[in-house]
């Protein structure tokens, strides 16, 4: 943290402007207006308040910074470079180019210092809510009266677009209710979006809106006055609730003819305008040239290293006085699972196998969660107002609540009817570290969450999404709530593991694998009871491969052969078809494929053993059929549903839509013919 003179703050802000317009011009692509308009806000925050260490971007007690209006990525890249992160000038010159560390929108895991992937507007703000929530819960869990090892803020820059997106309502309402006072949002109120002046389509009274959420609101801050912004941030840090600082700015500030208009938003300024801007702001240096005095004013390496060293000393004292808590915090901050995790995971799976129960997989999930909660102190669950249906709570779970003096620690979050917000908040919690976060809703409402799921997959964030009531098996609620296309569509998202288990054992494996996976997972569960399927130890071990032989044919019997591939509730159908097929001289192998996304990653030799070439196949799943053609080919069969459902009891619906043994047998015979 540094102080600076008015002269140096002007140079510091103009350095951002120069780098932004030069990089966008060189790339012939990008958004110069926001970085130029928020330059002074960045100076006030990064030079005077942000607690960070460029030499260690992963320091546990650093402040988190989120650029929700991610199209203005050159602002973030500029300050990361100027403050001393491992982001050399060459990378700024390579803005938006193949394999650079400066992609068009900030991407987690690509650029040192970038805390989350942003660009889809509003999601960064929701991620920030998750980060602030994680900080508050960790502070409540680990801080002592004589020692604070968790004490940092989450700052987020946002614009009009973030506030127009519905997710901002979901996330900010929750943040206000939970009184997340370590969350500080700085609003770039420039009145401009791509289509022009927003007053014609965005006339909300934003300050009143946030006050209604329960936020502290600081109005009418001059977004080009470093001292005023500095004072507003200082005030926000004293508040007992989240704060929105409304900064009035001019988009493209400094550009003589394009400032204040949408022409500065998403296109290069052009050589002539850039030359005029340099003259107008008094920037006398060539493109990508930053004078040493500006680097010196921005440099945060020494101050950051000193702050981290102080924290390290404090943590060493904490660990000496509270060894158990210190070791636990260190483990969780590093993202490591407990030393006895493997044994406990196997015990959870073995317990499910021993119980051999016929239950809905949503209930089997809750049973698995009971074991996980005992094994993982960092487990943090939740639901979008469907806890009693999703069964995402457990006997010892404690709800997260706002108290008089900050958040009261809990490990289960009532997200309310906010599926999109919940999913993006979960991403923020996962990225912050310290917790294994999951949340649940009905599978059909995964549509509301989908873009957050996609961003989680893009980041490989270890978020877990629980989706229950997975098909027409939902029954009487009808087609508005019955998922048909959702499982197939989720499987199309790269890096996202999608599990649809058939019983208690597969459910336990799906959960333990999702905990271990360093990426996001979707767990798809049934409303209705599903029978237990007996297995050998070898078969149980193979569940983790995503697909395996559940029942095999007898190779000694000469007969026509068919492979029945199924998931979830349809495994029962496949198993029940074995005997009728045998009576007609057809030997059936049943392959359970609870996670196609995992099976596809296995080596060719294993996949060939499970699905040998030359043997006809029939897939069975209560969902759209096209997905399964990759496994059965055009010559194979698919028992599925390519229409929306109906409102009726589940048993009636399965029969009506052809999910019967007779239909499976007929499909197998047709495939063989």
XYZ file of C-alpha atoms in Angstrom:
673
model
C 0.000 0.000 0.000
C 1.432 3.334 -1.041
C 0.552 6.997 -0.962
C 1.106 9.254 -3.910
C 1.102 12.897 -4.886
C -1.512 14.360 -7.262
C 1.154 14.575 -9.951
C 2.127 10.941 -9.611
C -1.496 9.750 -9.446
C -2.154 11.488 -12.756
C 0.825 9.712 -14.312
C -0.220 6.399 -12.788
C -3.739 6.710 -14.212
C -2.492 7.847 -17.587
C -0.161 4.856 -17.762
C -3.271 2.648 -17.696
C -4.866 4.749 -20.413
C -1.776 4.586 -22.596
C -1.279 0.841 -22.209
C -4.965 0.143 -22.826
C -5.273 2.186 -25.993
C -1.906 0.975 -27.330
C -2.644 -2.719 -26.731
C -6.128 -2.528 -28.212
C -4.787 -0.633 -31.217
C -2.013 -3.167 -31.806
C -4.451 -6.073 -31.521
C -6.974 -4.178 -33.635
C -9.501 -5.560 -31.167
C -10.626 -4.836 -27.637
C -12.291 -2.376 -25.288
C -10.261 0.746 -24.430
C -13.108 2.831 -22.995
C -13.536 1.169 -19.605
C -9.817 1.055 -18.670
C -9.489 4.709 -19.618
C -12.596 5.593 -17.639
C -11.742 3.597 -14.498
C -8.026 4.455 -14.382
C -8.251 6.693 -11.306
C -10.432 4.140 -9.517
C -7.721 1.546 -10.133
C -5.071 3.918 -8.770
C -7.048 4.561 -5.585
C -7.714 0.868 -4.947
C -4.507 -0.810 -6.073
C -2.044 1.799 -4.821
C -3.728 2.672 -1.524
C -5.893 -0.201 -0.311
C -5.433 -3.547 -2.039
C -3.513 -6.030 0.120
C -1.606 -8.248 -2.290
C 1.846 -9.535 -3.128
C 2.829 -9.656 -6.813
C 5.568 -12.143 -5.920
C 3.009 -14.588 -4.492
C -0.378 -14.345 -6.214
C -1.715 -17.224 -4.102
C -1.013 -15.831 -0.618
C -3.929 -17.055 1.507
C -4.852 -13.756 3.177
C -4.575 -11.509 0.138
C -7.451 -9.286 -0.850
C -9.379 -10.649 -3.817
C -9.933 -8.412 -6.837
C -12.554 -9.244 -9.462
C -13.020 -7.410 -12.754
C -16.683 -8.198 -13.356
C -16.790 -5.928 -16.405
C -14.164 -8.224 -17.916
C -14.236 -6.675 -21.378
C -12.029 -3.977 -19.847
C -9.313 -6.574 -19.314
C -6.513 -4.195 -20.304
C -7.101 -2.314 -17.063
C -6.336 -5.461 -15.090
C -3.417 -6.490 -17.277
C -1.977 -2.981 -16.981
C -2.064 -2.875 -13.177
C -0.771 -6.434 -12.875
C 2.171 -5.506 -15.076
C 2.801 -2.159 -13.374
C 2.605 -3.488 -9.815
C 5.119 -6.251 -10.509
C 3.312 -9.503 -11.323
C 4.936 -11.957 -13.717
C 3.298 -10.312 -16.702
C 6.011 -8.676 -18.808
C 5.400 -5.876 -21.267
C 5.768 -8.354 -24.109
C 2.530 -10.008 -22.984
C 0.669 -6.703 -23.115
C 1.987 -6.196 -26.626
C 0.620 -9.669 -27.390
C -2.879 -8.773 -26.185
C -5.613 -11.037 -27.576
C -3.125 -13.177 -29.529
C -2.781 -16.953 -29.585
C -1.361 -18.461 -26.371
C -0.690 -15.064 -24.764
C -1.199 -14.455 -21.047
C -3.449 -11.549 -21.987
C -6.581 -13.067 -23.548
C -9.504 -10.904 -24.599
C -11.250 -11.401 -21.266
C -9.466 -12.346 -18.020
C -9.086 -16.100 -17.613
C -8.331 -17.851 -14.343
C -5.194 -19.980 -14.559
C -3.781 -18.097 -17.539
C -2.638 -14.781 -16.065
C -0.914 -14.422 -12.663
C -3.147 -12.352 -10.381
C -6.415 -13.064 -12.182
C -8.755 -14.504 -9.540
C -11.618 -15.599 -11.790
C -12.661 -15.750 -15.422
C -14.920 -12.839 -16.313
C -16.601 -11.508 -19.394
C -20.131 -12.920 -19.170
C -21.438 -9.847 -17.360
C -22.616 -10.103 -13.775
C -20.917 -13.399 -13.049
C -17.767 -11.780 -11.708
C -19.900 -9.853 -9.237
C -21.550 -13.098 -8.138
C -18.131 -14.783 -7.879
C -17.056 -11.912 -5.632
C -20.052 -12.581 -3.384
C -18.864 -16.193 -3.110
C -15.325 -15.082 -2.283
C -16.542 -12.681 0.384
C -18.781 -15.400 1.808
C -15.849 -17.832 1.958
C -13.715 -15.207 3.725
C -16.429 -14.550 6.303
C -16.988 -18.240 7.008
C -13.275 -18.985 7.298
C -12.855 -16.023 9.642
C -15.730 -17.268 11.800
C -14.278 -20.772 11.804
C -10.576 -20.066 12.381
C -10.061 -16.629 13.918
C -9.530 -16.386 17.668
C -10.038 -13.506 20.058
C -6.268 -13.035 20.172
C -5.444 -13.960 16.561
C -6.877 -13.051 13.162
C -5.444 -15.129 10.347
C -8.361 -14.513 7.978
C -8.904 -10.801 7.473
C -9.133 -9.641 3.891
C -11.541 -7.874 1.564
C -13.053 -8.735 -1.789
C -13.172 -5.844 -4.244
C -15.064 -5.916 -7.512
C -15.213 -3.497 -10.431
C -18.515 -3.569 -12.303
C -20.424 -1.633 -14.929
C -23.951 -1.021 -16.143
C -23.988 -4.320 -18.024
C -23.272 -6.290 -14.843
C -26.172 -4.553 -13.124
C -28.581 -5.158 -15.990
C -27.946 -8.908 -15.918
C -30.401 -10.692 -13.648
C -27.666 -12.560 -11.817
C -26.633 -9.293 -10.142
C -30.018 -9.160 -8.415
C -29.713 -12.748 -7.199
C -26.183 -12.468 -5.853
C -26.381 -8.970 -4.397
C -29.643 -9.670 -2.612
C -27.997 -12.666 -0.936
C -24.884 -10.634 -0.058
C -27.004 -7.970 1.616
C -29.019 -10.524 3.561
C -25.838 -12.164 4.848
C -24.237 -8.770 5.620
C -20.990 -9.546 3.833
C -19.213 -6.394 4.994
C -15.863 -7.409 3.487
C -17.357 -7.045 -0.001
C -16.767 -3.681 -1.695
C -18.056 -3.026 -5.210
C -16.962 -0.033 -7.284
C -19.537 0.851 -9.932
C -18.324 2.406 -13.167
C -21.340 4.650 -13.733
C -20.540 5.961 -17.204
C -24.033 5.669 -18.675
C -22.798 3.942 -21.837
C -23.185 0.443 -23.243
C -22.641 -0.973 -26.719
C -25.894 0.437 -28.075
C -25.273 3.935 -26.706
C -26.634 5.918 -23.765
C -28.240 3.464 -21.335
C -30.864 5.905 -20.018
C -33.226 4.664 -22.727
C -33.173 1.049 -21.479
C -31.609 1.168 -17.996
C -33.199 3.828 -15.834
C -33.026 2.023 -12.495
C -32.244 3.964 -9.348
C -29.237 1.780 -8.625
C -28.355 3.285 -5.222
C -31.905 2.745 -3.938
C -31.894 -0.753 -5.336
C -28.774 -1.682 -3.387
C -30.010 0.040 -0.257
C -33.110 -2.153 -0.536
C -30.837 -5.196 -0.642
C -29.302 -4.090 2.654
C -26.083 -2.658 1.243
C -24.211 0.425 2.358
C -24.230 2.803 -0.613
C -21.813 5.671 -1.179
C -23.252 7.966 -3.842
C -21.957 10.639 -6.180
C -18.244 9.852 -6.041
C -16.181 11.526 -8.761
C -14.642 8.526 -10.496
C -11.726 10.651 -11.711
C -10.804 12.019 -8.264
C -8.333 9.653 -6.611
C -8.716 11.333 -3.213
C -12.510 11.045 -3.275
C -12.358 7.391 -4.275
C -9.705 6.724 -1.627
C -11.949 8.249 1.039
C -14.958 6.238 -0.163
C -13.031 2.947 0.025
C -11.831 3.828 3.517
C -15.428 4.487 4.546
C -16.582 1.235 2.981
C -14.011 -0.722 4.978
C -15.619 0.554 8.186
C -19.134 -0.534 7.201
C -21.024 -3.445 8.759
C -22.576 -4.486 5.436
C -21.445 -4.802 1.812
C -20.781 -1.496 0.080
C -21.512 -0.169 -3.380
C -19.430 2.872 -4.315
C -21.098 4.731 -7.189
C -18.347 6.352 -9.242
C -19.437 8.776 -11.941
C -17.017 8.381 -14.836
C -16.501 9.253 -18.487
C -15.913 6.275 -20.758
C -12.725 6.701 -22.783
C -11.612 9.565 -20.504
C -8.910 11.608 -22.250
C -9.872 10.817 -25.849
C -10.731 14.210 -27.389
C -13.545 13.146 -29.742
C -14.574 9.686 -28.518
C -14.725 10.099 -24.740
C -18.228 9.840 -23.332
C -19.679 7.862 -26.240
C -20.167 4.251 -27.235
C -17.499 4.548 -29.959
C -14.914 4.239 -27.170
C -16.466 1.075 -25.783
C -15.483 -1.849 -27.961
C -13.164 -0.796 -30.758
C -9.650 0.618 -31.180
C -9.535 4.401 -30.947
C -7.509 4.689 -34.144
C -4.056 6.150 -34.658
C -5.276 9.729 -35.049
C -7.386 9.670 -31.873
C -4.594 7.997 -29.910
C -2.132 10.701 -30.954
C -4.631 13.364 -29.919
C -5.230 11.574 -26.606
C -1.510 11.489 -25.841
C -1.363 15.220 -26.353
C -4.529 15.853 -24.347
C -3.364 13.924 -21.276
C 0.258 14.989 -21.570
C 1.582 11.487 -22.218
C 4.778 12.109 -24.140
C 6.097 8.568 -24.442
C 5.927 6.201 -27.377
C 3.568 3.191 -27.449
C 4.275 0.672 -24.681
C 6.940 2.876 -23.096
C 6.472 3.446 -19.359
C 8.895 5.792 -17.561
C 10.717 4.514 -14.500
C 9.043 7.029 -12.211
C 5.679 5.494 -13.099
C 6.930 1.963 -12.490
C 8.321 3.133 -9.144
C 5.002 4.694 -8.161
C 3.089 1.512 -9.021
C 5.577 -1.086 -7.756
C 3.950 -3.211 -5.025
C 6.506 -6.006 -4.722
C 8.349 -4.764 -1.633
C 5.242 -3.652 0.222
C 3.420 -6.853 -0.708
C 6.269 -9.083 0.415
C 6.413 -7.207 3.711
C 2.675 -7.619 4.293
C 2.856 -11.329 3.555
C 5.885 -11.738 5.816
C 3.955 -10.081 8.638
C 1.074 -12.450 8.058
C 3.423 -15.435 7.968
C 4.824 -14.406 11.363
C 1.320 -14.021 12.768
C 0.292 -17.389 11.347
C 3.369 -19.068 12.839
C 2.336 -17.730 16.248
C -1.226 -18.894 15.621
C -0.103 -22.365 14.679
C 2.125 -22.598 17.755
C -0.785 -21.656 20.015
C -3.496 -23.498 18.086
C -1.671 -26.371 16.341
C -4.748 -28.336 15.279
C -6.534 -25.335 13.776
C -3.323 -24.080 12.187
C -2.613 -27.384 10.462
C -6.215 -27.621 9.285
C -6.199 -24.091 7.872
C -2.916 -24.723 6.090
C -4.217 -27.939 4.532
C -7.428 -26.386 3.332
C -5.775 -23.231 2.025
C -3.490 -25.437 -0.074
C -6.457 -27.370 -1.498
C -5.226 -30.725 -0.195
C -7.595 -33.451 0.947
C -7.118 -34.968 4.446
C -4.368 -37.545 4.812
C -6.938 -40.277 5.534
C -9.239 -39.269 2.688
C -8.639 -42.348 0.509
C -9.524 -44.718 3.338
C -12.620 -42.747 4.288
C -13.758 -42.520 0.664
C -13.493 -46.301 0.362
C -15.434 -46.676 3.599
C -18.251 -44.511 2.235
C -18.454 -46.686 -0.889
C -18.214 -49.912 1.112
C -20.981 -48.739 3.430
C -23.274 -48.080 0.490
C -22.522 -51.548 -0.858
C -23.180 -53.226 2.485
C -26.522 -51.451 2.952
C -27.683 -52.682 -0.468
C -30.735 -50.458 -0.252
C -33.391 -49.670 -2.790
C -33.719 -45.896 -2.482
C -33.907 -42.847 -4.722
C -30.430 -41.757 -5.739
C -31.178 -38.311 -4.225
C -31.505 -40.187 -0.902
C -28.379 -42.196 -1.671
C -26.676 -38.847 -2.268
C -27.716 -37.601 1.156
C -26.325 -40.794 2.694
C -23.037 -40.197 0.894
C -23.007 -36.571 2.084
C -23.332 -37.804 5.679
C -20.097 -39.720 5.240
C -18.401 -36.889 3.358
C -19.281 -34.352 6.053
C -17.608 -36.524 8.675
C -14.513 -36.920 6.466
C -14.261 -33.347 5.134
C -14.596 -30.418 7.562
C -14.477 -28.130 4.514
C -17.716 -29.472 3.011
C -20.067 -26.526 2.386
C -23.480 -27.434 1.006
C -26.593 -25.596 -0.012
C -29.713 -25.536 -2.109
C -31.810 -23.118 -4.138
C -34.854 -23.365 -1.851
C -35.255 -27.100 -2.457
C -33.362 -28.627 0.449
C -36.188 -30.983 1.367
C -36.306 -32.276 -2.210
C -32.611 -32.173 -3.145
C -31.612 -33.654 0.216
C -28.411 -31.604 0.204
C -28.364 -31.214 3.982
C -27.191 -33.708 6.601
C -27.861 -34.426 10.269
C -25.082 -32.229 11.641
C -25.379 -29.463 9.054
C -25.731 -25.934 10.369
C -27.323 -23.133 8.354
C -25.279 -20.055 7.483
C -26.845 -16.970 9.023
C -26.019 -13.300 9.484
C -25.447 -12.373 13.115
C -25.181 -9.099 14.994
C -21.398 -9.070 14.782
C -20.788 -10.665 11.410
C -21.716 -13.934 9.814
C -22.424 -16.912 12.034
C -20.473 -19.929 10.917
C -22.420 -22.669 9.215
C -21.894 -25.291 6.541
C -25.186 -25.200 4.655
C -26.358 -22.187 2.655
C -29.986 -21.384 1.913
C -29.524 -19.713 -1.473
C -33.204 -18.999 -2.006
C -34.732 -19.288 -5.467
C -31.536 -18.114 -7.158
C -30.158 -20.957 -9.284
C -27.848 -18.869 -11.480
C -26.632 -16.789 -8.559
C -26.069 -19.904 -6.450
C -23.953 -21.549 -9.133
C -21.753 -18.487 -9.662
C -21.411 -17.986 -5.893
C -20.297 -21.617 -5.598
C -17.649 -20.885 -8.233
C -16.451 -17.926 -6.172
C -16.250 -20.028 -3.002
C -14.332 -22.744 -4.831
C -11.869 -20.238 -6.301
C -11.330 -18.520 -2.966
C -10.264 -21.775 -1.356
C -10.863 -23.296 2.047
C -14.151 -25.044 1.242
C -15.538 -27.786 -0.996
C -18.726 -26.116 -2.135
C -21.824 -27.687 -3.647
C -25.405 -26.641 -4.194
C -28.561 -28.273 -5.447
C -31.672 -27.678 -7.517
C -33.901 -29.643 -9.905
C -32.175 -30.771 -13.080
C -34.569 -28.831 -15.296
C -33.387 -25.627 -13.614
C -29.815 -26.311 -14.630
C -30.825 -24.172 -17.608
C -30.868 -21.193 -15.259
C -27.386 -22.117 -14.047
C -25.886 -23.109 -17.354
C -23.567 -20.189 -18.054
C -22.062 -20.459 -14.578
C -21.511 -24.168 -15.203
C -19.815 -23.331 -18.483
C -17.516 -20.785 -16.844
C -16.706 -23.277 -14.058
C -15.681 -25.752 -16.750
C -13.623 -23.125 -18.547
C -11.765 -22.357 -15.296
C -11.638 -26.001 -14.131
C -13.042 -24.727 -10.868
C -13.694 -27.591 -8.389
C -17.382 -26.711 -8.028
C -20.012 -29.398 -7.474
C -23.567 -29.010 -8.776
C -26.270 -31.368 -7.529
C -29.288 -31.810 -9.826
C -32.178 -34.020 -8.730
C -35.530 -35.074 -10.233
C -33.699 -36.099 -13.342
C -36.261 -37.190 -15.938
C -39.906 -37.942 -16.657
C -39.580 -39.882 -13.399
C -40.388 -36.567 -11.740
C -43.983 -37.424 -12.537
C -46.997 -35.253 -11.843
C -45.277 -31.853 -12.024
C -45.285 -32.317 -15.771
C -43.042 -31.314 -18.681
C -42.100 -27.908 -17.229
C -40.165 -29.789 -14.561
C -39.268 -33.007 -16.395
C -35.763 -33.037 -17.829
C -35.389 -34.534 -21.278
C -32.474 -32.779 -22.984
C -30.536 -31.566 -19.946
C -28.197 -34.469 -19.227
C -27.104 -34.705 -22.856
C -26.535 -30.965 -23.079
C -24.456 -30.891 -19.902
C -22.262 -33.693 -21.255
C -21.355 -31.442 -24.188
C -19.528 -28.917 -21.959
C -15.749 -29.576 -21.994
C -14.084 -30.361 -18.632
C -17.448 -30.880 -16.903
C -17.846 -34.328 -15.377
C -21.481 -35.438 -15.461
C -22.550 -38.390 -13.291
C -25.942 -40.117 -13.472
C -25.625 -43.071 -11.077
C -28.073 -45.975 -10.847
C -27.948 -46.853 -7.139
C -26.315 -46.234 -3.773
C -22.881 -47.564 -4.720
C -22.578 -45.636 -7.979
C -23.801 -42.549 -6.117
C -21.094 -42.921 -3.478
C -18.442 -43.316 -6.169
C -19.793 -40.314 -8.075
C -19.503 -38.169 -4.957
C -15.999 -39.275 -4.015
C -14.774 -38.849 -7.576
C -16.274 -35.359 -7.717
C -14.503 -34.419 -4.502
C -11.194 -35.574 -5.964
C -11.660 -34.091 -9.445
C -9.813 -30.824 -9.977
C -12.635 -29.435 -12.040
C -16.423 -29.074 -11.895
C -18.889 -31.934 -11.609
C -22.625 -32.360 -12.057
C -24.322 -35.073 -10.024
C -27.668 -36.157 -11.491
C -30.086 -37.947 -9.142
C -33.531 -39.517 -9.324
C -36.683 -38.664 -7.465
C -37.960 -42.265 -7.528
C -36.515 -45.314 -5.806
C -33.982 -47.361 -7.786
C -32.992 -50.949 -6.958
C -29.558 -51.892 -5.671
C -27.377 -53.773 -8.162
C -24.951 -56.339 -6.673
C -21.341 -56.082 -7.870
C -17.927 -57.611 -7.383
C -15.080 -55.591 -5.886
C -13.547 -55.314 -9.362
C -16.764 -53.882 -10.755
C -16.971 -51.352 -7.914
C -13.413 -50.260 -8.687
C -14.333 -49.771 -12.341
C -17.237 -47.420 -11.586
C -14.649 -44.647 -11.231
C -13.808 -45.170 -14.923
C -17.223 -43.852 -15.884
C -18.427 -47.019 -17.610
C -18.026 -50.733 -16.883
C -19.559 -54.142 -17.439
C -22.274 -54.627 -14.838
C -23.597 -57.986 -16.180
C -21.731 -59.999 -18.779
C -22.675 -62.663 -21.249
C -21.283 -66.172 -21.029
C -18.627 -66.444 -23.757
C -19.052 -70.217 -23.859
C -22.624 -69.946 -25.086
C -22.929 -69.533 -28.835
C -25.593 -66.906 -29.401
C -26.177 -63.587 -30.995
C -24.752 -60.876 -28.786
C -25.993 -57.416 -27.891
C -24.641 -54.724 -25.570
C -27.178 -52.753 -23.549
C -25.764 -49.413 -22.370
C -27.752 -47.594 -19.704
C -27.513 -45.010 -16.941
C -29.426 -44.128 -13.806
C -32.991 -45.380 -13.549
C -32.736 -47.233 -16.853
C -30.171 -49.731 -15.560
C -33.066 -51.687 -14.064
C -34.644 -51.971 -17.514
C -31.429 -53.260 -19.045
C -30.963 -55.880 -16.344
C -34.553 -57.024 -16.607
C -34.177 -57.473 -20.375
C -31.349 -60.025 -20.065
C -33.570 -63.063 -19.505
C -36.211 -62.303 -22.165
C -33.414 -61.770 -24.684
C -31.743 -65.023 -23.659
C -35.016 -66.857 -24.285
C -34.804 -65.617 -27.870
C -31.204 -66.719 -28.310
C -29.646 -63.312 -27.666
C -26.905 -62.892 -25.056
C -26.890 -59.424 -23.501
C -24.053 -57.595 -21.806
C -25.203 -54.699 -19.627
C -22.816 -51.755 -19.479
C -23.523 -49.176 -16.816
C -22.180 -45.800 -17.893
C -22.813 -43.352 -15.044
C -20.317 -40.818 -16.449
C -19.807 -40.816 -20.207
C -17.506 -37.822 -19.806
C -15.197 -39.910 -17.611
C -15.469 -43.078 -19.698
C -14.403 -41.184 -22.808
C -11.128 -40.285 -21.072
C -10.138 -43.901 -20.489
C -7.529 -45.520 -22.702
C -8.601 -47.221 -25.920
C -7.822 -50.700 -24.603
C -10.212 -50.353 -21.649
C -12.981 -48.830 -23.773
C -12.607 -51.679 -26.282
C -12.913 -54.260 -23.480
C -16.164 -52.700 -22.320
C -17.583 -51.939 -25.772
C -15.903 -54.370 -28.208
C -16.118 -53.472 -31.866
C -18.407 -55.523 -34.044
C -21.072 -56.096 -31.395
C -24.358 -54.268 -31.896
C -25.455 -51.930 -29.123
C -28.629 -50.419 -27.704
C -28.547 -47.415 -25.370
C -31.306 -46.843 -22.827
C -31.802 -43.487 -21.116
C -34.858 -41.377 -20.309
C -33.609 -38.480 -22.396
C -32.962 -37.375 -25.960
C -31.625 -40.079 -28.242
C -29.146 -38.299 -30.525
C -26.434 -38.145 -27.859
C -26.148 -41.936 -27.761
C -25.385 -42.336 -31.468
C -21.695 -41.778 -30.677
C -21.781 -45.137 -28.836
C -24.302 -47.198 -30.798
C -23.831 -45.807 -34.311
C -26.584 -45.519 -36.872
C -27.044 -49.272 -36.941
C -27.634 -49.550 -33.192
C -30.738 -48.723 -31.195
C -31.660 -46.084 -28.650
C -34.563 -46.318 -26.239
C -35.127 -42.698 -25.252
C -37.494 -39.771 -25.506
C -37.389 -37.026 -28.111
C -40.499 -35.166 -27.029
C -41.390 -33.310 -23.876
C -43.052 -35.298 -21.116
C -46.556 -35.332 -19.684
C -48.161 -34.773 -16.319
C -48.862 -38.156 -14.735
C -47.410 -40.550 -12.147
C -43.879 -41.686 -12.999
C -44.835 -45.342 -13.548
C -47.512 -44.370 -16.024
C -45.120 -42.088 -17.897
C -42.337 -44.644 -18.255
C -44.773 -47.131 -19.750
C -46.378 -44.473 -21.973
C -43.031 -43.395 -23.418
C -41.833 -46.929 -24.078
C -39.458 -47.504 -21.183
C -40.438 -51.150 -20.853
C -38.619 -54.457 -21.066
C -40.642 -55.324 -24.150
C -39.467 -52.183 -25.924
C -35.829 -52.850 -24.997
C -36.083 -56.407 -26.333
C -37.655 -55.153 -29.531
C -34.952 -52.511 -29.967
C -32.235 -55.138 -29.478
C -33.795 -57.456 -32.061
C -34.133 -54.609 -34.546
C -30.485 -53.634 -34.037
C -29.390 -57.205 -34.663
C -31.537 -57.543 -37.764
